[in-house]
Amino acid sequence: MMTDAKIRLYVDHPLAGGQSVPLDADQALYLFSVMRLQRGDAVLLFNGRDGEWRAEVAEATKRRGVLICRSQTRPLSPSPDLWLLFAPVKKAETVFIVEKAVELGVARLCPVQTARTNADRLNRDRMQANAREAAEQCGATVVPEVEDLLPLERRLADWPAERRILWCNEALAGAATVLAGQARGPWAILIGPEGGFSPAEAARLAAMPQVVQASLGPRILRAETAAVAALTLWQSALGDWA
Amino acid sequence: MMTDAKIRLYVDHPLAGGQSVPLDADQALYLFSVMRLQRGDAVLLFNGRDGEWRAEVAEATKRRGVLICRSQTRPLSPSPDLWLLFAPVKKAETVFIVEKAVELGVARLCPVQTARTNADRLNRDRMQANAREAAEQCGATVVPEVEDLLPLERRLADWPAERRILWCNEALAGAATVLAGQARGPWAILIGPEGGFSPAEAARLAAMPQVVQASLGPRILRAETAAVAALTLWQSALGDWA
């Protein structure tokens, strides 16, 4: 009897019936030394383009291995066209925002630097790896792209006319009410830094026709909680949770 | 000029105009040694019953201190009558669930032991302290009560007839849709353990007239993400976020 595939792995390689997929040294180490898989054991693979495939171990050594794709287990299911703009907070909370955004479903993660953001650099590769790991664990068939850290002003400078921005602040109207009246299409969610936006930033945002302001309730939410709450409400109103 | 009150403190003492509030040794240490407050500096106090008060430091030593309430800054604003039932996960995630539940607004936290929950005991006092700290930081005027860890079966045995339970599982209908049709009143949200409920538990839940099943989207959410997402949707549909 074939082992049930419990492990999901992102690979940067085409997937199709009969396709062989070489593993890199880290993946081989993980599958064969850590997880103790053997020849014939099954793994689920996805690459962000070809859906999810059940593959079997064809070759296994400590340092390398080859998997053979057997059958597609899920079609590609892209995330809604939603970007998350957020001011990076402390490291653990930033990892958390990335992980939860992937679980809840976004297309792109855009860290932005604001007047009151402390971070002036960010390890983009590390964040992309966090996103990949979160996708492996939550059953997603795509991995959101992580952008470089950009100043908010530059991020907004050439903002696409058709992409609306849900700006979560202390506006009077609740996000669910605000979103109920909105059309589907390209969106972004903007979560400010813990210290709030500067008056200049707030004025800049309020002047953009794409910006929709909404509140996340009467309590003060931390940045990472606000990110999860806003993504949840957006997914329920305009995304793929309906 | 009076210092702007930046510190919020939960105290177990009546609050009213002119009322003096003695501090315990931990609180005095925090305010005077860590935060370096001095006589005349202001602090915000709440006790879960009398709203939020601006108080001034009247006496300050390393080990003790007295504050005097000057004016009420916010009335008592109770959380909606919502309980969160959850199977404790790893320690950091459990702290996270408690903290986020307080930020998003619940009346009671009920850890439950299920067939596939690993935890067989829980430090209730520690969890209550986490809830208090979260309330101090998020501007809440009440602190949710933390219950002892109880087996799910016992928790459901004398369940109040009028308290509905939102059971977040892989039901077909999305939570926002399901909640849109529901009446306000006493509710509970039930988040299962990472391994899911046992077939016996699932059958028990499905048979209860108070239980309403709903899905949290097509991706697999971790327990702590599911808790935040479910609380957000409930607050938006039936709570105080509208």
Short mmCIF file of C-alpha atoms in Angstrom, two decimals:
data_model
loop_
_atom_site.label_atom_id
_atom_site.label_comp_id
_atom_site.label_asym_id
_atom_site.label_seq_id
_atom_site.Cartn_x
_atom_site.Cartn_y
_atom_site.Cartn_z
CA MET A 1 0.00 0.00 0.00
CA MET A 2 1.27 3.43 -0.87
CA THR A 3 1.92 5.73 2.08
CA ASP A 4 -0.52 8.59 2.38
CA ALA A 5 1.20 11.80 1.30
CA LYS A 6 1.46 14.02 4.37
CA ILE A 7 4.23 16.29 3.19
CA ARG A 8 3.63 19.22 0.85
CA LEU A 9 6.59 20.77 -0.87
CA TYR A 10 7.02 23.82 -3.05
CA VAL A 11 9.38 23.13 -5.96
CA ASP A 12 10.56 25.48 -8.66
CA HIS A 13 10.15 22.91 -11.43
CA PRO A 14 7.46 22.04 -14.00
CA LEU A 15 4.93 19.45 -12.82
CA ALA A 16 3.04 17.06 -15.13
CA GLY A 17 2.16 13.35 -15.33
CA GLY A 18 5.36 11.26 -15.44
CA GLN A 19 7.56 14.33 -14.94
CA SER A 20 10.65 13.70 -12.85
CA VAL A 21 11.53 16.39 -10.34
CA PRO A 22 15.06 16.64 -8.95
CA LEU A 23 15.38 17.80 -5.36
CA ASP A 24 17.95 20.23 -4.06
CA ALA A 25 20.19 19.29 -1.13
CA ASP A 26 17.98 20.99 1.51
CA GLN A 27 14.84 19.27 0.25
CA ALA A 28 16.58 15.88 0.12
CA LEU A 29 17.90 16.35 3.64
CA TYR A 30 14.44 17.28 4.86
CA LEU A 31 12.58 14.43 3.14
CA PHE A 32 15.04 11.61 3.66
CA SER A 33 16.98 12.44 6.82
CA VAL A 34 14.43 14.43 8.84
CA MET A 35 11.14 12.92 7.65
CA ARG A 36 12.65 9.51 6.83
CA LEU A 37 10.82 9.01 3.54
CA GLN A 38 11.93 6.08 1.40
CA ARG A 39 11.60 4.96 -2.20
CA GLY A 40 7.96 4.66 -3.18
CA ASP A 41 6.69 7.06 -0.48
CA ALA A 42 4.41 9.86 -1.67
CA VAL A 43 4.76 13.63 -1.41
CA LEU A 44 2.51 16.45 -2.60
CA LEU A 45 4.20 19.02 -4.85
CA PHE A 46 3.17 22.45 -6.14
CA ASN A 47 5.06 25.12 -8.03
CA GLY A 48 2.60 28.02 -8.22
CA ARG A 49 1.71 27.22 -11.86
CA ASP A 50 0.65 23.59 -12.36
CA GLY A 51 -1.61 22.87 -9.39
CA GLU A 52 -0.82 20.17 -6.82
CA TRP A 53 0.65 16.80 -7.78
CA ARG A 54 1.11 13.54 -5.96
CA ALA A 55 4.66 12.39 -6.55
CA GLU A 56 6.60 9.31 -5.50
CA VAL A 57 10.16 9.07 -4.35
CA ALA A 58 12.15 7.38 -7.15
CA GLU A 59 15.68 8.00 -5.85
CA ALA A 60 16.73 8.90 -2.33
CA THR A 61 20.17 9.62 -0.97
CA LYS A 62 21.21 11.96 1.83
CA ARG A 63 22.11 14.74 -0.55
CA ARG A 64 19.85 14.31 -3.52
CA GLY A 65 16.71 12.67 -4.72
CA VAL A 66 14.26 12.46 -7.59
CA LEU A 67 10.46 12.43 -7.39
CA ILE A 68 8.14 11.29 -10.18
CA CYS A 69 4.78 13.05 -10.57
CA ARG A 70 1.93 10.53 -10.66
CA SER A 71 -1.37 12.39 -10.69
CA GLN A 72 -2.73 15.85 -10.19
CA THR A 73 -4.46 16.10 -6.82
CA ARG A 74 -5.70 19.71 -7.16
CA PRO A 75 -5.97 22.20 -9.98
CA LEU A 76 -4.20 25.54 -9.72
CA SER A 77 -6.29 27.84 -7.56
CA PRO A 78 -4.90 31.37 -7.69
CA SER A 79 -5.43 33.74 -4.77
CA PRO A 80 -7.79 36.66 -5.30
CA ASP A 81 -6.06 39.72 -6.74
CA LEU A 82 -5.41 41.23 -3.33
CA TRP A 83 -2.23 42.93 -2.16
CA LEU A 84 -1.35 43.50 1.48
CA LEU A 85 0.55 46.71 2.21
CA PHE A 86 1.91 46.78 5.73
CA ALA A 87 4.52 48.59 7.76
CA PRO A 88 6.89 45.94 9.11
CA VAL A 89 6.72 45.56 12.87
CA LYS A 90 8.98 43.51 15.13
CA LYS A 91 10.43 40.40 13.54
CA ALA A 92 8.12 37.79 15.05
CA GLU A 93 5.04 39.88 14.24
CA THR A 94 6.22 40.43 10.66
CA VAL A 95 6.70 36.69 10.15
CA PHE A 96 3.25 36.26 11.61
CA ILE A 97 1.69 38.77 9.19
CA VAL A 98 3.30 36.99 6.23
CA GLU A 99 2.21 33.56 7.43
CA LYS A 100 -1.38 34.61 8.16
CA ALA A 101 -1.71 36.54 4.89
CA VAL A 102 -0.77 33.38 3.00
CA GLU A 103 -3.22 31.29 5.01
CA LEU A 104 -6.05 33.76 4.45
CA GLY A 105 -5.15 34.26 0.77
CA VAL A 106 -3.34 37.19 -0.86
CA ALA A 107 -1.58 37.61 -4.19
CA ARG A 108 1.20 39.93 -3.11
CA LEU A 109 2.88 41.17 0.05
CA CYS A 110 4.15 44.76 -0.04
CA PRO A 111 6.12 45.94 2.99
CA VAL A 112 6.12 49.72 3.14
CA GLN A 113 8.17 52.18 5.13
CA THR A 114 6.20 55.01 6.70
CA ALA A 115 7.19 58.06 8.73
CA ARG A 116 6.66 56.06 11.92
CA THR A 117 8.01 52.69 10.80
CA ASN A 118 11.21 51.68 12.56
CA ALA A 119 12.43 49.11 10.00
CA ASP A 120 14.69 50.56 7.32
CA ARG A 121 15.57 47.26 5.75
CA LEU A 122 14.02 43.84 5.49
CA ASN A 123 15.25 40.43 4.46
CA ARG A 124 13.07 39.89 1.42
CA ASP A 125 14.42 36.38 0.73
CA ARG A 126 13.65 35.35 4.28
CA MET A 127 10.11 36.71 3.98
CA GLN A 128 9.65 34.91 0.66
CA ALA A 129 10.77 31.69 2.36
CA ASN A 130 8.25 32.31 5.18
CA ALA A 131 5.55 32.71 2.53
CA ARG A 132 6.61 29.47 0.80
CA GLU A 133 6.55 27.53 4.07
CA ALA A 134 3.13 28.92 4.95
CA ALA A 135 1.83 27.89 1.50
CA GLU A 136 3.23 24.38 1.99
CA GLN A 137 1.34 24.07 5.26
CA CYS A 138 -1.99 25.62 4.34
CA GLY A 139 -2.68 23.74 1.13
CA ALA A 140 -2.30 26.74 -1.17
CA THR A 141 -1.23 26.02 -4.75
CA VAL A 142 0.37 29.44 -5.21
CA VAL A 143 2.87 31.45 -3.18
CA PRO A 144 2.31 35.21 -2.89
CA GLU A 145 5.12 37.33 -4.21
CA VAL A 146 7.00 39.36 -1.60
CA GLU A 147 8.10 42.81 -2.71
CA ASP A 148 11.11 44.75 -1.53
CA LEU A 149 10.54 47.25 1.27
CA LEU A 150 9.56 50.56 -0.35
CA PRO A 151 8.78 53.97 1.10
CA LEU A 152 4.99 54.38 1.21
CA GLU A 153 5.23 57.53 -0.88
CA ARG A 154 7.06 55.67 -3.64
CA ARG A 155 4.67 52.72 -3.43
CA LEU A 156 1.73 55.06 -3.97
CA ALA A 157 3.41 57.23 -6.62
CA ASP A 158 2.47 55.04 -9.61
CA TRP A 159 -0.45 53.28 -7.99
CA PRO A 160 -2.70 51.62 -10.62
CA ALA A 161 -5.90 53.62 -11.15
CA GLU A 162 -8.10 50.54 -11.00
CA ARG A 163 -6.73 49.04 -7.78
CA ARG A 164 -8.71 50.14 -4.75
CA ILE A 165 -7.10 50.36 -1.33
CA LEU A 166 -8.89 49.41 1.87
CA TRP A 167 -7.35 51.71 4.46
CA CYS A 168 -8.00 50.39 7.95
CA ASN A 169 -8.10 53.29 10.37
CA GLU A 170 -10.51 54.70 12.88
CA ALA A 171 -13.12 55.77 10.34
CA LEU A 172 -16.69 55.69 11.56
CA ALA A 173 -18.02 52.95 9.28
CA GLY A 174 -17.23 49.31 9.94
CA ALA A 175 -15.22 47.43 7.33
CA ALA A 176 -17.94 44.85 6.67
CA THR A 177 -20.47 47.61 5.87
CA VAL A 178 -18.00 49.52 3.72
CA LEU A 179 -16.99 46.42 1.76
CA ALA A 180 -20.59 45.28 1.22
CA GLY A 181 -21.09 48.13 -1.24
CA GLN A 182 -17.88 47.58 -3.21
CA ALA A 183 -17.17 45.86 -6.51
CA ARG A 184 -14.82 42.90 -6.92
CA GLY A 185 -11.59 43.39 -8.83
CA PRO A 186 -8.04 44.36 -7.91
CA TRP A 187 -7.69 45.51 -4.30
CA ALA A 188 -5.07 46.20 -1.72
CA ILE A 189 -5.34 46.33 2.05
CA LEU A 190 -3.25 48.92 3.87
CA ILE A 191 -2.27 48.39 7.51
CA GLY A 192 -0.44 51.26 9.18
CA PRO A 193 2.46 51.12 11.61
CA GLU A 194 1.85 50.81 15.36
CA GLY A 195 2.39 54.56 15.77
CA GLY A 196 -0.15 55.43 13.08
CA PHE A 197 0.40 57.38 9.87
CA SER A 198 1.86 60.89 9.97
CA PRO A 199 -0.57 63.74 9.18
CA ALA A 200 1.09 64.14 5.77
CA GLU A 201 0.69 60.45 4.97
CA ALA A 202 -2.91 60.47 6.13
CA ALA A 203 -3.67 63.49 3.93
CA ARG A 204 -1.96 61.79 0.96
CA LEU A 205 -4.07 58.67 1.41
CA ALA A 206 -7.34 60.51 1.97
CA ALA A 207 -6.81 62.35 -1.33
CA MET A 208 -6.49 59.18 -3.44
CA PRO A 209 -9.69 58.23 -5.27
CA GLN A 210 -8.83 54.53 -4.92
CA VAL A 211 -8.76 54.69 -1.13
CA VAL A 212 -11.69 53.38 0.88
CA GLN A 213 -11.54 53.99 4.63
CA ALA A 214 -13.03 51.58 7.13
CA SER A 215 -12.83 50.82 10.81
CA LEU A 216 -11.94 47.53 12.52
CA GLY A 217 -14.08 47.95 15.59
CA PRO A 218 -13.88 49.97 18.79
CA ARG A 219 -10.76 48.38 20.28
CA ILE A 220 -7.14 49.13 19.42
CA LEU A 221 -5.76 46.27 17.35
CA ARG A 222 -2.09 45.50 17.01
CA ALA A 223 -0.78 45.67 13.46
CA GLU A 224 -0.71 41.90 13.01
CA THR A 225 -4.25 41.46 14.35
CA ALA A 226 -5.50 44.25 12.11
CA ALA A 227 -3.93 42.50 9.12
CA VAL A 228 -5.70 39.23 9.89
CA ALA A 229 -9.02 40.94 10.62
CA ALA A 230 -8.96 43.05 7.45
CA LEU A 231 -7.99 40.08 5.26
CA THR A 232 -10.81 38.04 6.79
CA LEU A 233 -13.46 40.69 6.12
CA TRP A 234 -12.20 41.31 2.58
CA GLN A 235 -12.10 37.59 1.74
CA SER A 236 -15.63 37.15 3.07
CA ALA A 237 -17.07 40.14 1.21
CA LEU A 238 -15.12 40.20 -2.06
CA GLY A 239 -12.75 37.24 -2.15
CA ASP A 240 -13.00 33.47 -2.43
CA TRP A 241 -14.50 32.66 0.97
CA ALA A 242 -18.10 33.22 -0.06
CA MET B 1 1.60 70.74 32.31
CA MET B 2 0.33 67.31 33.21
CA THR B 3 2.06 64.44 31.42
CA ASP B 4 -0.14 62.70 28.89
CA ALA B 5 -1.22 59.36 30.33
CA LYS B 6 0.35 56.67 28.16
CA ILE B 7 0.15 53.76 30.59
CA ARG B 8 -3.05 51.80 31.15
CA LEU B 9 -3.29 49.59 34.17
CA TYR B 10 -5.84 47.06 35.35
CA VAL B 11 -6.45 47.36 39.10
CA ASP B 12 -8.71 45.28 41.29
CA HIS B 13 -10.03 48.29 43.22
CA PRO B 14 -13.09 50.57 43.01
CA LEU B 15 -12.61 53.65 40.80
CA ALA B 16 -14.45 56.94 41.28
CA GLY B 17 -13.67 60.68 41.42
CA GLY B 18 -11.20 61.42 44.24
CA GLN B 19 -10.81 57.72 45.04
CA SER B 20 -7.31 56.73 46.14
CA VAL B 21 -5.99 53.48 44.70
CA PRO B 22 -3.11 51.68 46.42
CA LEU B 23 -0.70 49.82 44.14
CA ASP B 24 0.75 46.41 44.81
CA ALA B 25 4.52 45.89 44.79
CA ASP B 26 4.63 44.67 41.16
CA GLN B 27 2.65 47.64 39.91
CA ALA B 28 4.77 50.10 41.90
CA LEU B 29 7.94 48.51 40.54
CA TYR B 30 6.60 48.74 37.00
CA LEU B 31 5.38 52.33 37.21
CA PHE B 32 8.18 53.89 39.23
CA SER B 33 11.29 51.82 38.51
CA VAL B 34 10.64 50.59 34.96
CA MET B 35 8.54 53.40 33.51
CA ARG B 36 10.05 56.09 35.79
CA LEU B 37 6.78 57.84 36.61
CA GLN B 38 6.89 60.50 39.31
CA ARG B 39 4.45 62.33 41.58
CA GLY B 40 1.84 64.13 39.52
CA ASP B 41 2.26 61.93 36.42
CA ALA B 42 -0.92 60.47 34.98
CA VAL B 43 -1.99 56.86 34.41
CA LEU B 44 -5.19 55.38 32.99
CA LEU B 45 -6.90 52.83 35.24
CA PHE B 46 -9.71 50.36 34.69
CA ASN B 47 -11.12 47.58 36.83
CA GLY B 48 -13.69 45.90 34.59
CA ARG B 49 -16.59 47.62 36.40
CA ASP B 50 -16.18 51.41 36.58
CA GLY B 51 -14.92 52.37 33.12
CA GLU B 52 -11.56 54.02 32.54
CA TRP B 53 -10.18 56.74 34.85
CA ARG B 54 -7.34 59.16 34.61
CA ALA B 55 -5.40 59.01 37.85
CA GLU B 56 -2.38 60.86 39.17
CA VAL B 57 0.52 59.53 41.15
CA ALA B 58 0.14 60.84 44.73
CA GLU B 59 2.79 58.70 46.43
CA ALA B 60 5.65 56.84 44.79
CA THR B 61 8.28 54.65 46.38
CA LYS B 62 10.03 51.63 44.97
CA ARG B 63 7.70 49.19 46.67
CA ARG B 64 4.42 50.99 46.96
CA GLY B 65 2.43 53.87 45.65
CA VAL B 66 -0.96 55.52 45.69
CA LEU B 67 -2.87 56.93 42.73
CA ILE B 68 -5.79 59.36 42.97
CA CYS B 69 -8.60 59.09 40.39
CA ARG B 70 -9.26 62.48 38.78
CA SER B 71 -11.79 62.03 35.98
CA GLN B 72 -13.48 59.29 34.02
CA THR B 73 -12.00 59.09 30.53
CA ARG B 74 -14.29 56.36 29.18
CA PRO B 75 -17.47 54.71 30.36
CA LEU B 76 -17.59 50.95 30.92
CA SER B 77 -18.00 49.27 27.57
CA PRO B 78 -18.68 45.57 28.07
CA SER B 79 -17.68 43.07 25.38
CA PRO B 80 -20.48 41.42 23.42
CA ASP B 81 -21.78 38.25 25.07
CA LEU B 82 -19.44 36.01 23.10
CA TRP B 83 -17.47 33.05 24.41
CA LEU B 84 -14.50 31.53 22.64
CA LEU B 85 -14.13 27.76 23.01
CA PHE B 86 -10.80 26.53 21.78
CA ALA B 87 -8.54 23.53 22.10
CA PRO B 88 -5.22 24.79 23.48
CA VAL B 89 -2.37 24.49 21.02
CA LYS B 90 1.32 25.10 21.62
CA LYS B 91 2.12 27.67 24.30
CA ALA B 92 2.97 30.63 22.07
CA GLU B 93 -0.12 30.06 19.93
CA THR B 94 -2.35 29.76 22.98
CA VAL B 95 -1.05 33.06 24.34
CA PHE B 96 -1.69 34.49 20.91
CA ILE B 97 -5.29 33.26 20.86
CA VAL B 98 -5.95 34.79 24.27
CA GLU B 99 -4.36 38.10 23.30
CA LYS B 100 -6.17 38.36 19.96
CA ALA B 101 -9.52 37.33 21.46
CA VAL B 102 -9.22 40.20 23.96
CA GLU B 103 -8.26 42.66 21.20
CA LEU B 104 -11.15 41.58 18.99
CA GLY B 105 -13.59 41.45 21.91
CA VAL B 106 -14.94 38.43 23.80
CA ALA B 107 -16.62 38.01 27.16
CA ARG B 108 -15.18 34.63 28.13
CA LEU B 109 -12.37 32.29 27.15
CA CYS B 110 -13.11 28.59 27.50
CA PRO B 111 -10.22 26.22 26.81
CA VAL B 112 -11.54 22.74 26.03
CA GLN B 113 -9.86 19.38 25.86
CA THR B 114 -10.83 17.27 22.88
CA ALA B 115 -9.95 13.76 21.75
CA ARG B 116 -7.09 15.17 19.68
CA THR B 117 -5.90 17.93 22.02
CA ASN B 118 -2.46 17.33 23.48
CA ALA B 119 -2.74 19.66 26.47
CA ASP B 120 -4.04 17.99 29.63
CA ARG B 121 -3.48 20.95 31.88
CA LEU B 122 -3.22 24.67 31.50
CA ASN B 123 -2.02 27.50 33.70
CA ARG B 124 -5.28 29.37 34.12
CA ASP B 125 -3.74 32.16 36.20
CA ARG B 126 -1.10 32.74 33.54
CA MET B 127 -3.80 32.89 30.84
CA GLN B 128 -5.84 35.31 32.95
CA ALA B 129 -2.72 37.51 33.28
CA ASN B 130 -2.26 37.38 29.48
CA ALA B 131 -5.87 38.51 29.09
CA ARG B 132 -5.34 41.36 31.56
CA GLU B 133 -2.21 42.56 29.77
CA ALA B 134 -3.95 42.42 26.41
CA ALA B 135 -6.84 44.48 27.83
CA GLU B 136 -4.38 47.04 29.19
CA GLN B 137 -2.86 47.44 25.75
CA CYS B 138 -5.96 47.46 23.56
CA GLY B 139 -7.99 50.03 25.43
CA ALA B 140 -10.65 47.57 26.65
CA THR B 141 -12.46 48.49 29.87
CA VAL B 142 -13.22 44.86 30.76
CA VAL B 143 -11.11 41.72 30.97
CA PRO B 144 -12.62 38.47 29.69
CA GLU B 145 -12.87 35.72 32.24
CA VAL B 146 -10.66 32.70 31.61
CA GLU B 147 -12.21 29.35 32.51
CA ASP B 148 -10.42 26.23 33.66
CA LEU B 149 -9.57 23.67 30.99
CA LEU B 150 -12.57 21.34 30.71
CA PRO B 151 -13.20 18.28 28.56
CA LEU B 152 -15.34 19.31 25.58
CA GLU B 153 -17.95 16.74 26.53
CA ARG B 154 -18.32 18.25 30.00
CA ARG B 155 -18.36 21.79 28.61
CA LEU B 156 -21.25 20.86 26.33
CA ALA B 157 -23.12 18.75 28.89
CA ASP B 158 -25.06 21.61 30.50
CA TRP B 159 -24.79 24.04 27.60
CA PRO B 160 -27.36 26.89 27.90
CA ALA B 161 -30.26 26.37 25.50
CA GLU B 162 -30.19 29.98 24.30
CA ARG B 163 -26.45 30.25 23.54
CA ARG B 164 -25.70 29.45 19.92
CA ILE B 165 -22.33 27.99 18.89
CA LEU B 166 -20.57 28.95 15.69
CA TRP B 167 -18.66 25.80 14.76
CA CYS B 168 -15.90 26.61 12.30
CA ASN B 169 -15.26 23.58 10.15
CA GLU B 170 -15.24 22.73 6.48
CA ALA B 171 -18.96 23.21 5.96
CA LEU B 172 -19.95 24.44 2.53
CA ALA B 173 -21.38 27.82 3.50
CA GLY B 174 -19.07 30.70 4.35
CA ALA B 175 -19.21 32.14 7.86
CA ALA B 176 -20.20 35.63 6.69
CA THR B 177 -23.22 34.23 4.83
CA VAL B 178 -24.21 31.97 7.70
CA LEU B 179 -23.94 34.77 10.27
CA ALA B 180 -25.87 37.27 8.13
CA GLY B 181 -29.03 35.30 8.80
CA GLN B 182 -28.57 34.96 12.56
CA ALA B 183 -30.00 36.85 15.50
CA ARG B 184 -27.91 38.71 18.06
CA GLY B 185 -27.75 37.39 21.60
CA PRO B 186 -25.49 35.00 23.50
CA TRP B 187 -23.07 33.18 21.23
CA ALA B 188 -19.95 31.07 21.42
CA ILE B 189 -17.33 30.37 18.78
CA LEU B 190 -15.81 26.89 18.72
CA ILE B 191 -12.37 26.34 17.21
CA GLY B 192 -11.21 22.74 16.98
CA PRO B 193 -7.75 21.32 17.63
CA GLU B 194 -5.16 21.14 14.84
CA GLY B 195 -5.97 17.45 14.31
CA GLY B 196 -9.69 18.12 13.98
CA PHE B 197 -12.53 16.74 16.07
CA SER B 198 -12.99 12.98 16.46
CA PRO B 199 -15.98 11.47 14.63
CA ALA B 200 -17.77 11.08 17.99
CA GLU B 201 -17.20 14.74 18.87
CA ALA B 202 -18.31 15.88 15.43
CA ALA B 203 -21.51 13.83 15.72
CA ARG B 204 -22.16 15.25 19.20
CA LEU B 205 -21.78 18.81 17.91
CA ALA B 206 -23.85 18.28 14.77
CA ALA B 207 -26.71 17.00 16.94
CA MET B 208 -26.94 20.13 19.10
CA PRO B 209 -29.70 22.55 18.07
CA GLN B 210 -27.56 25.52 19.15
CA VAL B 211 -24.76 24.65 16.74
CA VAL B 212 -24.36 26.59 13.50
CA GLN B 213 -21.70 25.30 11.10
CA ALA B 214 -19.73 27.57 8.84
CA SER B 215 -16.57 27.52 6.77
CA LEU B 216 -13.59 29.86 6.94
CA GLY B 217 -12.60 29.70 3.29
CA PRO B 218 -10.85 27.22 1.02
CA ARG B 219 -7.42 27.22 2.70
CA ILE B 220 -6.37 25.32 5.80
CA LEU B 221 -6.10 27.77 8.69
CA ARG B 222 -4.06 27.15 11.79
CA ALA B 223 -6.07 27.13 15.00
CA GLU B 224 -4.94 30.61 16.05
CA THR B 225 -5.70 32.09 12.62
CA ALA B 226 -9.12 30.45 12.61
CA ALA B 227 -9.83 31.99 16.02
CA VAL B 228 -8.98 35.50 14.80
CA ALA B 229 -10.90 35.08 11.54
CA ALA B 230 -14.04 33.71 13.23
CA LEU B 231 -14.01 36.43 15.90
CA THR B 232 -13.65 39.09 13.19
CA LEU B 233 -16.59 37.81 11.16
CA TRP B 234 -18.78 37.42 14.22
CA GLN B 235 -17.94 40.91 15.53
CA SER B 236 -18.73 42.40 12.12
CA ALA B 237 -22.02 40.59 11.70
CA LEU B 238 -23.40 40.39 15.24
CA GLY B 239 -21.05 42.20 17.59
CA ASP B 240 -19.97 45.76 18.28
CA TRP B 241 -17.96 46.44 15.11
CA ALA B 242 -20.90 47.50 12.99
#
